[in-house]
Amino acid sequence: MTLRRLWRSADRTGIGPEPLPGDRQATVAAYAAIMAISLIDALVDPAVPGAVALGLVAPAAAGVCSKRQVTGVALVATVTAVVLVWRFEATTLTSKCIHVTVVGALGVVALGVTSTRLRREAQLRHARSVALTLQSAVLEPVPARLPGLDLAGLYMAAEAETLVGGDFYAVVESPYGVRMLIGDVRGKGLPAVHTAAALMGTFREVAYHEKDLTEIAARLEGRVHRLAAERTGPPGERFATALVMAFDEPDTLRLITCGHTPPIMLRDGTATEMELSDIAPPLGLAPLFAGGVRYVEHEVPFRAGDTLIATTDGISEARDADGRFYPAATRLAGWSRAWPQHIALHLYNDLRSHTGGPLQDDAAALVLQRPRREGHASGVRRRMRI
């Protein structure tokens, strides 16, 4: 399944009332500041107009507190200022009135700032809710279990608030077996999302009716061409890498790669980067090849206990602060005994730790695992060609 807990749950109520109860710790700190300023003003020289400093408390609380809390802080600050200037400050009546007016006016300003902040936060929650709706419509959750397979999906958009980008995956249970797709559209933004959505829609339909993976790949290629011909969606170059997989025979996984990042196999504690020998060009580039494109199926042993992780280049090309690429195979070897959902969660946390901040590109992973058996060895990294 898709690990939705990797993202904070969004407020699906749209623009609604302000969140309650706000930040109680900040409110307590604001009242403590009022008490401290009052004590200082009462003890220092009466000629020093310290009460006016109370006007700073409510605006400071406006950054994190609710409207009700800011209102309470502003009222207490204003009332306290009245008491201080009349009982503990030896200033003129005009000065006293000005000081109280300043504190009260800043309280009103704080209320306006709070209202604006809460309105903007509500708009952001609404936008995030729309993004989540788009994500659920475009990127359907991966089922946790299908016949003979345990699965998990991971998606990390480079633009955190969009939640949807140009990377994509899809899983279909067809009459012929399980069909899986993972891919990466060139570019970012709306053109990439539009192309990814079109490819996933085509795959879900074709994969249910077609047993032959070469036919599925050809239909995906044709869909990219029609997008350009129909001129639908945002303009821009359209091509995508893709890895098409099928699990419909005992202990065998069939794959076709269209310029996609090599998947990684975890077997007996080892992490193997699977470099497929016959690689088709990315989807959408077939017209550049005069002799046409030849899609070749590769059969890979996929026995009980094996785990295959298909990723996009947003994972393999993620860099740390020193410019070093993320060592996906090495890290995954250490998680060879974990369940697919745990592998996806480990990968998410480790990738964020490696980059030390936001990703520079969208990233996705699809984890497939045969039902487990006992007897896994400790992991090392190696490479093989198929």
Coordinates of C-alpha atoms in Angstrom, one line a residue:
M1 CA 0.0 0.0 0.0
T2 CA 1.0 3.6 -0.3
L3 CA 2.5 4.9 2.9
R4 CA 0.2 7.8 3.6
R5 CA 1.6 8.2 7.0
L6 CA 4.7 9.7 5.3
W7 CA 2.7 12.8 4.8
R8 CA 0.8 14.8 7.5
S9 CA -2.9 14.4 7.2
A10 CA -4.6 17.4 5.6
D11 CA -7.6 19.3 6.8
R12 CA -10.3 18.2 4.3
T13 CA -12.9 20.7 5.5
G14 CA -11.4 23.4 3.3
I15 CA -11.5 27.0 4.5
G16 CA -13.1 26.8 7.9
P17 CA -12.8 28.2 11.4
E18 CA -9.5 28.9 12.9
P19 CA -7.7 25.9 14.5
L20 CA -8.2 25.5 18.2
P21 CA -6.8 25.6 20.8
G22 CA -3.7 27.2 19.2
D23 CA -0.3 27.2 20.8
R24 CA -0.9 27.0 24.6
Q25 CA 2.8 27.2 25.3
A26 CA 3.1 30.5 23.4
T27 CA 0.1 31.8 25.2
V28 CA 1.6 30.9 28.6
A29 CA 4.8 32.6 27.5
A30 CA 2.9 35.8 26.5
Y31 CA 1.2 36.0 30.0
A32 CA 4.6 35.4 31.6
A33 CA 6.0 38.3 29.6
I34 CA 3.2 40.5 30.8
M35 CA 3.9 39.6 34.4
A36 CA 7.7 40.2 34.0
I37 CA 7.2 43.6 32.3
S38 CA 4.7 44.6 35.0
L39 CA 7.1 43.6 37.8
I40 CA 10.0 45.5 36.3
D41 CA 7.9 48.6 35.6
A42 CA 6.6 48.6 39.2
L43 CA 10.2 48.3 40.6
V44 CA 12.2 50.7 38.4
D45 CA 12.2 54.5 38.4
P46 CA 8.6 55.8 38.1
A47 CA 9.8 58.3 35.5
V48 CA 10.6 55.4 33.1
P49 CA 7.5 54.5 31.0
G50 CA 8.0 50.8 30.9
A51 CA 4.3 49.9 30.5
V52 CA 4.4 50.8 26.8
A53 CA 6.5 47.6 26.3
L54 CA 3.4 45.6 26.9
G55 CA 2.3 46.6 23.4
L56 CA 4.8 44.2 22.0
V57 CA 3.4 41.0 23.6
A58 CA 0.2 40.6 21.6
P59 CA 1.9 41.1 18.2
A60 CA 4.4 38.5 19.2
A61 CA 1.7 36.0 20.1
A62 CA -0.1 36.7 16.8
G63 CA 2.4 34.6 14.9
V64 CA 1.3 31.3 16.5
C65 CA -1.8 31.7 18.7
S66 CA -5.5 31.6 17.9
K67 CA -7.6 34.7 17.6
R68 CA -9.2 34.0 21.0
Q69 CA -5.9 33.6 22.6
V70 CA -4.5 36.8 21.0
T71 CA -7.6 38.7 22.1
G72 CA -7.1 37.6 25.7
V73 CA -3.4 38.6 25.6
A74 CA -4.2 42.0 24.1
L75 CA -7.0 42.7 26.7
V76 CA -4.8 41.7 29.6
A77 CA -1.9 43.7 28.3
T78 CA -4.1 46.8 27.9
V79 CA -5.7 46.5 31.3
T80 CA -2.3 45.9 32.9
A81 CA -0.9 49.0 31.1
V82 CA -3.7 51.1 32.6
V83 CA -2.9 50.0 36.1
L84 CA 0.8 50.5 35.7
V85 CA 0.7 54.0 34.1
W86 CA -1.7 55.3 36.8
R87 CA -0.1 53.7 39.8
F88 CA 3.6 53.2 39.1
E89 CA 4.6 55.8 36.5
A90 CA 5.2 59.5 37.3
T91 CA 4.4 60.9 33.9
T92 CA 2.0 63.5 32.6
L93 CA -1.6 62.6 31.9
T94 CA -1.1 63.0 28.2
S95 CA 1.8 60.6 28.3
K96 CA -0.2 58.1 30.3
C97 CA -3.0 58.2 27.7
I98 CA -0.6 57.9 24.8
H99 CA 1.0 54.8 26.4
V100 CA -2.3 53.1 27.0
T101 CA -3.5 54.0 23.5
V102 CA -0.3 52.5 22.0
V103 CA -0.7 49.2 23.9
G104 CA -4.4 49.0 22.9
A105 CA -3.7 49.9 19.3
L106 CA -1.0 47.3 19.0
G107 CA -3.4 44.7 20.4
V108 CA -5.9 45.6 17.6
V109 CA -3.1 45.3 15.0
A110 CA -2.2 41.9 16.5
L111 CA -5.8 40.7 16.0
G112 CA -5.7 41.8 12.4
V113 CA -2.5 40.0 11.8
T114 CA -3.9 36.8 13.4
S115 CA -7.0 36.9 11.2
T116 CA -4.9 37.3 8.1
R117 CA -2.6 34.4 9.2
L118 CA -5.4 32.1 10.0
R119 CA -7.1 32.9 6.6
R120 CA -3.9 32.1 4.7
E121 CA -3.4 28.9 6.7
A122 CA -7.0 27.9 5.9
Q123 CA -6.3 28.5 2.2
L124 CA -3.1 26.4 2.3
R125 CA -5.1 23.6 4.0
H126 CA -7.6 23.8 1.3
A127 CA -5.0 23.8 -1.4
R128 CA -3.3 20.7 0.2
S129 CA -6.7 19.0 0.3
V130 CA -7.1 19.6 -3.4
A131 CA -3.6 18.2 -4.0
L132 CA -4.4 15.1 -1.9
T133 CA -7.6 14.6 -4.0
L134 CA -5.6 14.9 -7.2
Q135 CA -3.0 12.5 -5.8
S136 CA -5.6 9.9 -4.9
A137 CA -7.2 10.3 -8.4
V138 CA -3.9 10.1 -10.3
L139 CA -1.7 7.9 -8.1
E140 CA -4.0 5.1 -6.8
P141 CA -2.9 3.4 -3.6
V142 CA -0.8 0.2 -4.1
P143 CA -2.6 -2.8 -2.7
A144 CA -0.6 -4.3 0.2
R145 CA -1.1 -7.9 -1.0
L146 CA -2.0 -9.6 -4.3
P147 CA -1.9 -13.2 -5.3
G148 CA 1.7 -14.3 -4.6
L149 CA 3.0 -10.8 -3.9
D150 CA 3.3 -8.3 -1.0
L151 CA 3.7 -4.7 -2.3
A152 CA 4.3 -1.2 -1.2
G153 CA 4.6 2.1 -3.0
L154 CA 6.5 5.3 -2.1
Y155 CA 6.1 8.7 -3.6
M156 CA 8.0 11.9 -2.8
A157 CA 7.3 15.0 -4.8
A158 CA 10.1 17.5 -5.1
E159 CA 7.6 20.3 -4.4
A160 CA 6.3 19.2 -1.1
E161 CA 3.0 21.0 -1.2
T162 CA 2.0 19.7 -4.6
L163 CA 2.2 16.0 -3.6
V164 CA 2.0 15.0 -7.3
G165 CA 4.8 15.3 -9.9
G166 CA 6.1 13.5 -13.0
D167 CA 7.0 10.2 -11.4
F168 CA 4.3 7.6 -11.4
Y169 CA 3.5 3.9 -10.7
A170 CA 0.5 1.7 -11.1
V171 CA -0.5 -1.9 -10.2
V172 CA -3.2 -3.9 -11.9
E173 CA -4.6 -7.3 -11.1
S174 CA -5.6 -8.7 -14.4
P175 CA -7.1 -12.1 -15.5
Y176 CA -3.5 -13.0 -16.6
G177 CA -1.8 -12.0 -13.4
V178 CA -0.4 -8.9 -11.7
R179 CA 0.9 -6.1 -14.0
M180 CA 3.0 -3.3 -12.6
L181 CA 4.4 0.0 -14.0
I182 CA 6.8 2.6 -12.7
G183 CA 8.0 5.6 -14.7
D184 CA 9.4 9.1 -14.8
V185 CA 8.2 11.8 -17.1
R186 CA 10.6 14.4 -18.4
G187 CA 10.3 17.8 -16.6
K188 CA 8.1 19.0 -13.8
G189 CA 4.9 20.8 -13.2
L190 CA 1.5 20.5 -15.0
P191 CA 2.9 19.1 -18.3
A192 CA 4.6 16.2 -16.4
V193 CA 1.5 15.5 -14.2
H194 CA -0.7 15.5 -17.3
T195 CA 1.5 13.0 -19.2
A196 CA 1.9 10.8 -16.1
A197 CA -1.9 10.7 -15.6
A198 CA -2.4 9.8 -19.2
L199 CA 0.1 7.0 -19.1
M200 CA -1.3 5.5 -15.9
G201 CA -4.8 5.6 -17.3
T202 CA -3.7 3.8 -20.4
F203 CA -1.7 1.2 -18.5
R204 CA -4.6 0.4 -16.2
E205 CA -6.9 -0.2 -19.1
V206 CA -4.4 -2.1 -21.4
A207 CA -2.8 -4.1 -18.7
Y208 CA -6.1 -5.7 -17.7
H209 CA -6.8 -6.9 -21.3
E210 CA -3.3 -7.7 -22.6
K211 CA -1.1 -10.6 -21.6
D212 CA 1.8 -9.6 -23.8
L213 CA 4.1 -6.9 -22.2
T214 CA 5.4 -5.8 -25.6
E215 CA 1.9 -4.8 -26.6
I216 CA 1.4 -2.9 -23.3
A217 CA 4.7 -1.0 -24.0
A218 CA 3.7 -0.3 -27.6
R219 CA 0.3 1.1 -26.4
L220 CA 2.0 3.3 -23.9
E221 CA 4.3 4.6 -26.6
G222 CA 1.3 5.4 -28.8
R223 CA -0.4 7.2 -26.0
V224 CA 2.5 9.6 -25.7
H225 CA 2.3 10.3 -29.4
R226 CA -1.4 11.0 -29.2
L227 CA -0.9 13.5 -26.4
A228 CA 1.4 15.5 -28.7
A229 CA -0.9 15.2 -31.7
E230 CA -4.1 16.1 -29.8
R231 CA -2.3 19.0 -28.2
T232 CA -4.2 18.3 -24.9
G233 CA -2.9 19.6 -21.6
P234 CA 0.0 22.0 -21.1
P235 CA 2.5 22.2 -24.0
G236 CA 6.0 20.8 -23.8
E237 CA 8.2 17.9 -24.8
R238 CA 6.6 14.6 -23.9
F239 CA 8.7 11.5 -23.1
A240 CA 9.0 9.2 -20.2
T241 CA 11.2 6.4 -19.0
A242 CA 9.2 3.3 -17.9
L243 CA 9.6 -0.2 -16.4
V244 CA 6.8 -2.6 -17.2
M245 CA 6.6 -5.8 -15.1
A246 CA 4.4 -8.8 -14.9
F247 CA 4.0 -11.6 -12.3
D248 CA 1.9 -14.3 -13.9
E249 CA 4.2 -17.4 -13.8
P250 CA 5.5 -19.3 -10.8
D251 CA 8.8 -18.0 -9.5
T252 CA 9.3 -15.7 -12.6
L253 CA 9.0 -12.0 -13.1
R254 CA 8.8 -10.6 -16.6
L255 CA 10.2 -7.1 -17.4
I256 CA 10.5 -4.6 -20.2
T257 CA 12.5 -1.4 -19.7
C258 CA 12.1 1.8 -21.7
G259 CA 15.3 3.7 -20.7
H260 CA 14.4 3.3 -17.0
T261 CA 16.6 3.1 -13.9
P262 CA 17.7 -0.5 -13.3
P263 CA 15.6 -2.2 -10.5
I264 CA 17.3 -3.7 -7.5
M265 CA 16.8 -7.3 -6.4
L266 CA 17.2 -8.3 -2.7
R267 CA 18.0 -12.0 -2.5
D268 CA 19.6 -14.0 0.3
G269 CA 20.7 -10.7 1.9
T270 CA 22.4 -9.3 -1.3
A271 CA 21.4 -6.2 -3.2
T272 CA 21.7 -6.7 -7.0
E273 CA 21.4 -3.9 -9.6
M274 CA 19.7 -5.6 -12.5
E275 CA 21.1 -4.1 -15.8
L276 CA 18.8 -5.5 -18.5
S277 CA 20.6 -6.3 -21.7
D278 CA 18.0 -5.0 -24.2
I279 CA 16.8 -1.5 -23.3
A280 CA 14.1 0.2 -25.4
P281 CA 14.3 4.0 -25.7
P282 CA 12.0 6.1 -23.4
L283 CA 8.4 6.3 -24.3
G284 CA 7.8 9.1 -26.9
L285 CA 11.1 8.8 -28.7
A286 CA 10.3 5.9 -31.1
P287 CA 10.1 8.3 -34.1
L288 CA 13.8 9.0 -33.7
F289 CA 14.6 5.4 -34.6
A290 CA 14.3 4.7 -38.3
G291 CA 14.2 1.0 -37.9
G292 CA 11.5 1.2 -35.2
V293 CA 11.6 0.2 -31.6
R294 CA 12.0 -3.4 -30.4
Y295 CA 10.6 -4.3 -27.0
V296 CA 12.2 -7.3 -25.4
E297 CA 10.8 -9.2 -22.4
H298 CA 13.3 -10.3 -19.8
E299 CA 12.5 -13.2 -17.5
V300 CA 13.9 -12.9 -14.0
P301 CA 13.8 -15.6 -11.3
F302 CA 11.6 -14.4 -8.5
R303 CA 11.5 -17.0 -5.8
A304 CA 10.0 -17.0 -2.3
G305 CA 11.7 -14.4 -0.1
D306 CA 13.0 -12.3 -3.0
T307 CA 12.3 -8.6 -3.1
L308 CA 12.5 -6.3 -6.1
I309 CA 12.6 -2.5 -5.6
A310 CA 11.9 -0.5 -8.8
T311 CA 12.9 3.2 -8.3
T312 CA 13.0 6.4 -10.4
D313 CA 16.2 8.4 -10.8
G314 CA 15.0 10.8 -8.2
I315 CA 16.3 8.2 -5.7
S316 CA 19.4 7.0 -7.4
E317 CA 20.5 10.6 -8.3
A318 CA 19.7 12.2 -5.0
R319 CA 22.8 14.0 -3.7
D320 CA 24.0 14.9 -0.2
A321 CA 25.6 18.2 0.7
D322 CA 28.9 17.1 -0.8
G323 CA 27.4 16.1 -4.1
R324 CA 27.5 12.3 -3.5
F325 CA 24.8 10.2 -5.0
Y326 CA 22.5 8.2 -2.8
P327 CA 23.9 4.6 -2.6
A328 CA 20.5 2.9 -3.1
A329 CA 21.8 -0.7 -3.5
T330 CA 24.1 -0.5 -0.5
R331 CA 21.4 0.9 1.8
L332 CA 18.7 -1.5 0.6
A333 CA 20.9 -4.5 1.2
G334 CA 20.6 -3.8 4.9
W335 CA 16.8 -4.0 4.8
S336 CA 16.6 -7.3 2.9
R337 CA 14.7 -8.9 5.8
A338 CA 12.1 -6.2 6.1
W339 CA 8.5 -6.2 4.8
P340 CA 7.7 -4.1 1.8
Q341 CA 6.0 -1.3 3.8
H342 CA 9.0 -1.2 6.2
I343 CA 11.4 -1.0 3.3
A344 CA 9.5 1.9 1.8
L345 CA 9.5 3.7 5.1
H346 CA 13.2 3.1 5.7
L347 CA 13.9 4.4 2.2
Y348 CA 11.9 7.5 2.8
N349 CA 13.6 8.4 6.0
D350 CA 17.1 7.5 4.8
L351 CA 16.7 9.4 1.6
R352 CA 15.6 12.6 3.5
S353 CA 18.6 12.1 5.8
H354 CA 21.0 11.7 2.9
T355 CA 19.8 14.9 1.1
G356 CA 19.5 16.9 4.3
G357 CA 16.5 18.8 2.9
P358 CA 14.0 18.9 0.0
L359 CA 14.6 16.6 -3.0
Q360 CA 15.7 18.2 -6.2
D361 CA 13.6 15.8 -8.3
D362 CA 10.5 13.7 -7.8
A363 CA 11.1 10.3 -6.5
A364 CA 9.1 7.1 -6.5
A365 CA 9.6 3.4 -5.6
L366 CA 7.6 0.2 -6.0
V367 CA 8.5 -2.7 -3.7
L368 CA 7.5 -6.2 -4.7
Q369 CA 8.2 -9.2 -2.4
R370 CA 7.3 -12.9 -2.6
P371 CA 6.0 -14.4 0.6
R372 CA 8.8 -14.9 3.0
R373 CA 10.8 -17.9 4.0
E374 CA 13.4 -18.4 6.7
G375 CA 17.2 -18.2 6.2
H376 CA 18.4 -14.8 5.0
A377 CA 22.1 -14.0 5.1
S378 CA 23.7 -10.7 5.8
G379 CA 23.8 -8.3 2.8
V380 CA 26.5 -7.2 0.4
R381 CA 26.3 -5.3 -2.9
R382 CA 27.0 -6.7 -6.3
R383 CA 26.0 -6.1 -9.9
M384 CA 24.7 -8.5 -12.6
R385 CA 23.5 -8.3 -16.2
I386 CA 20.5 -10.1 -17.5

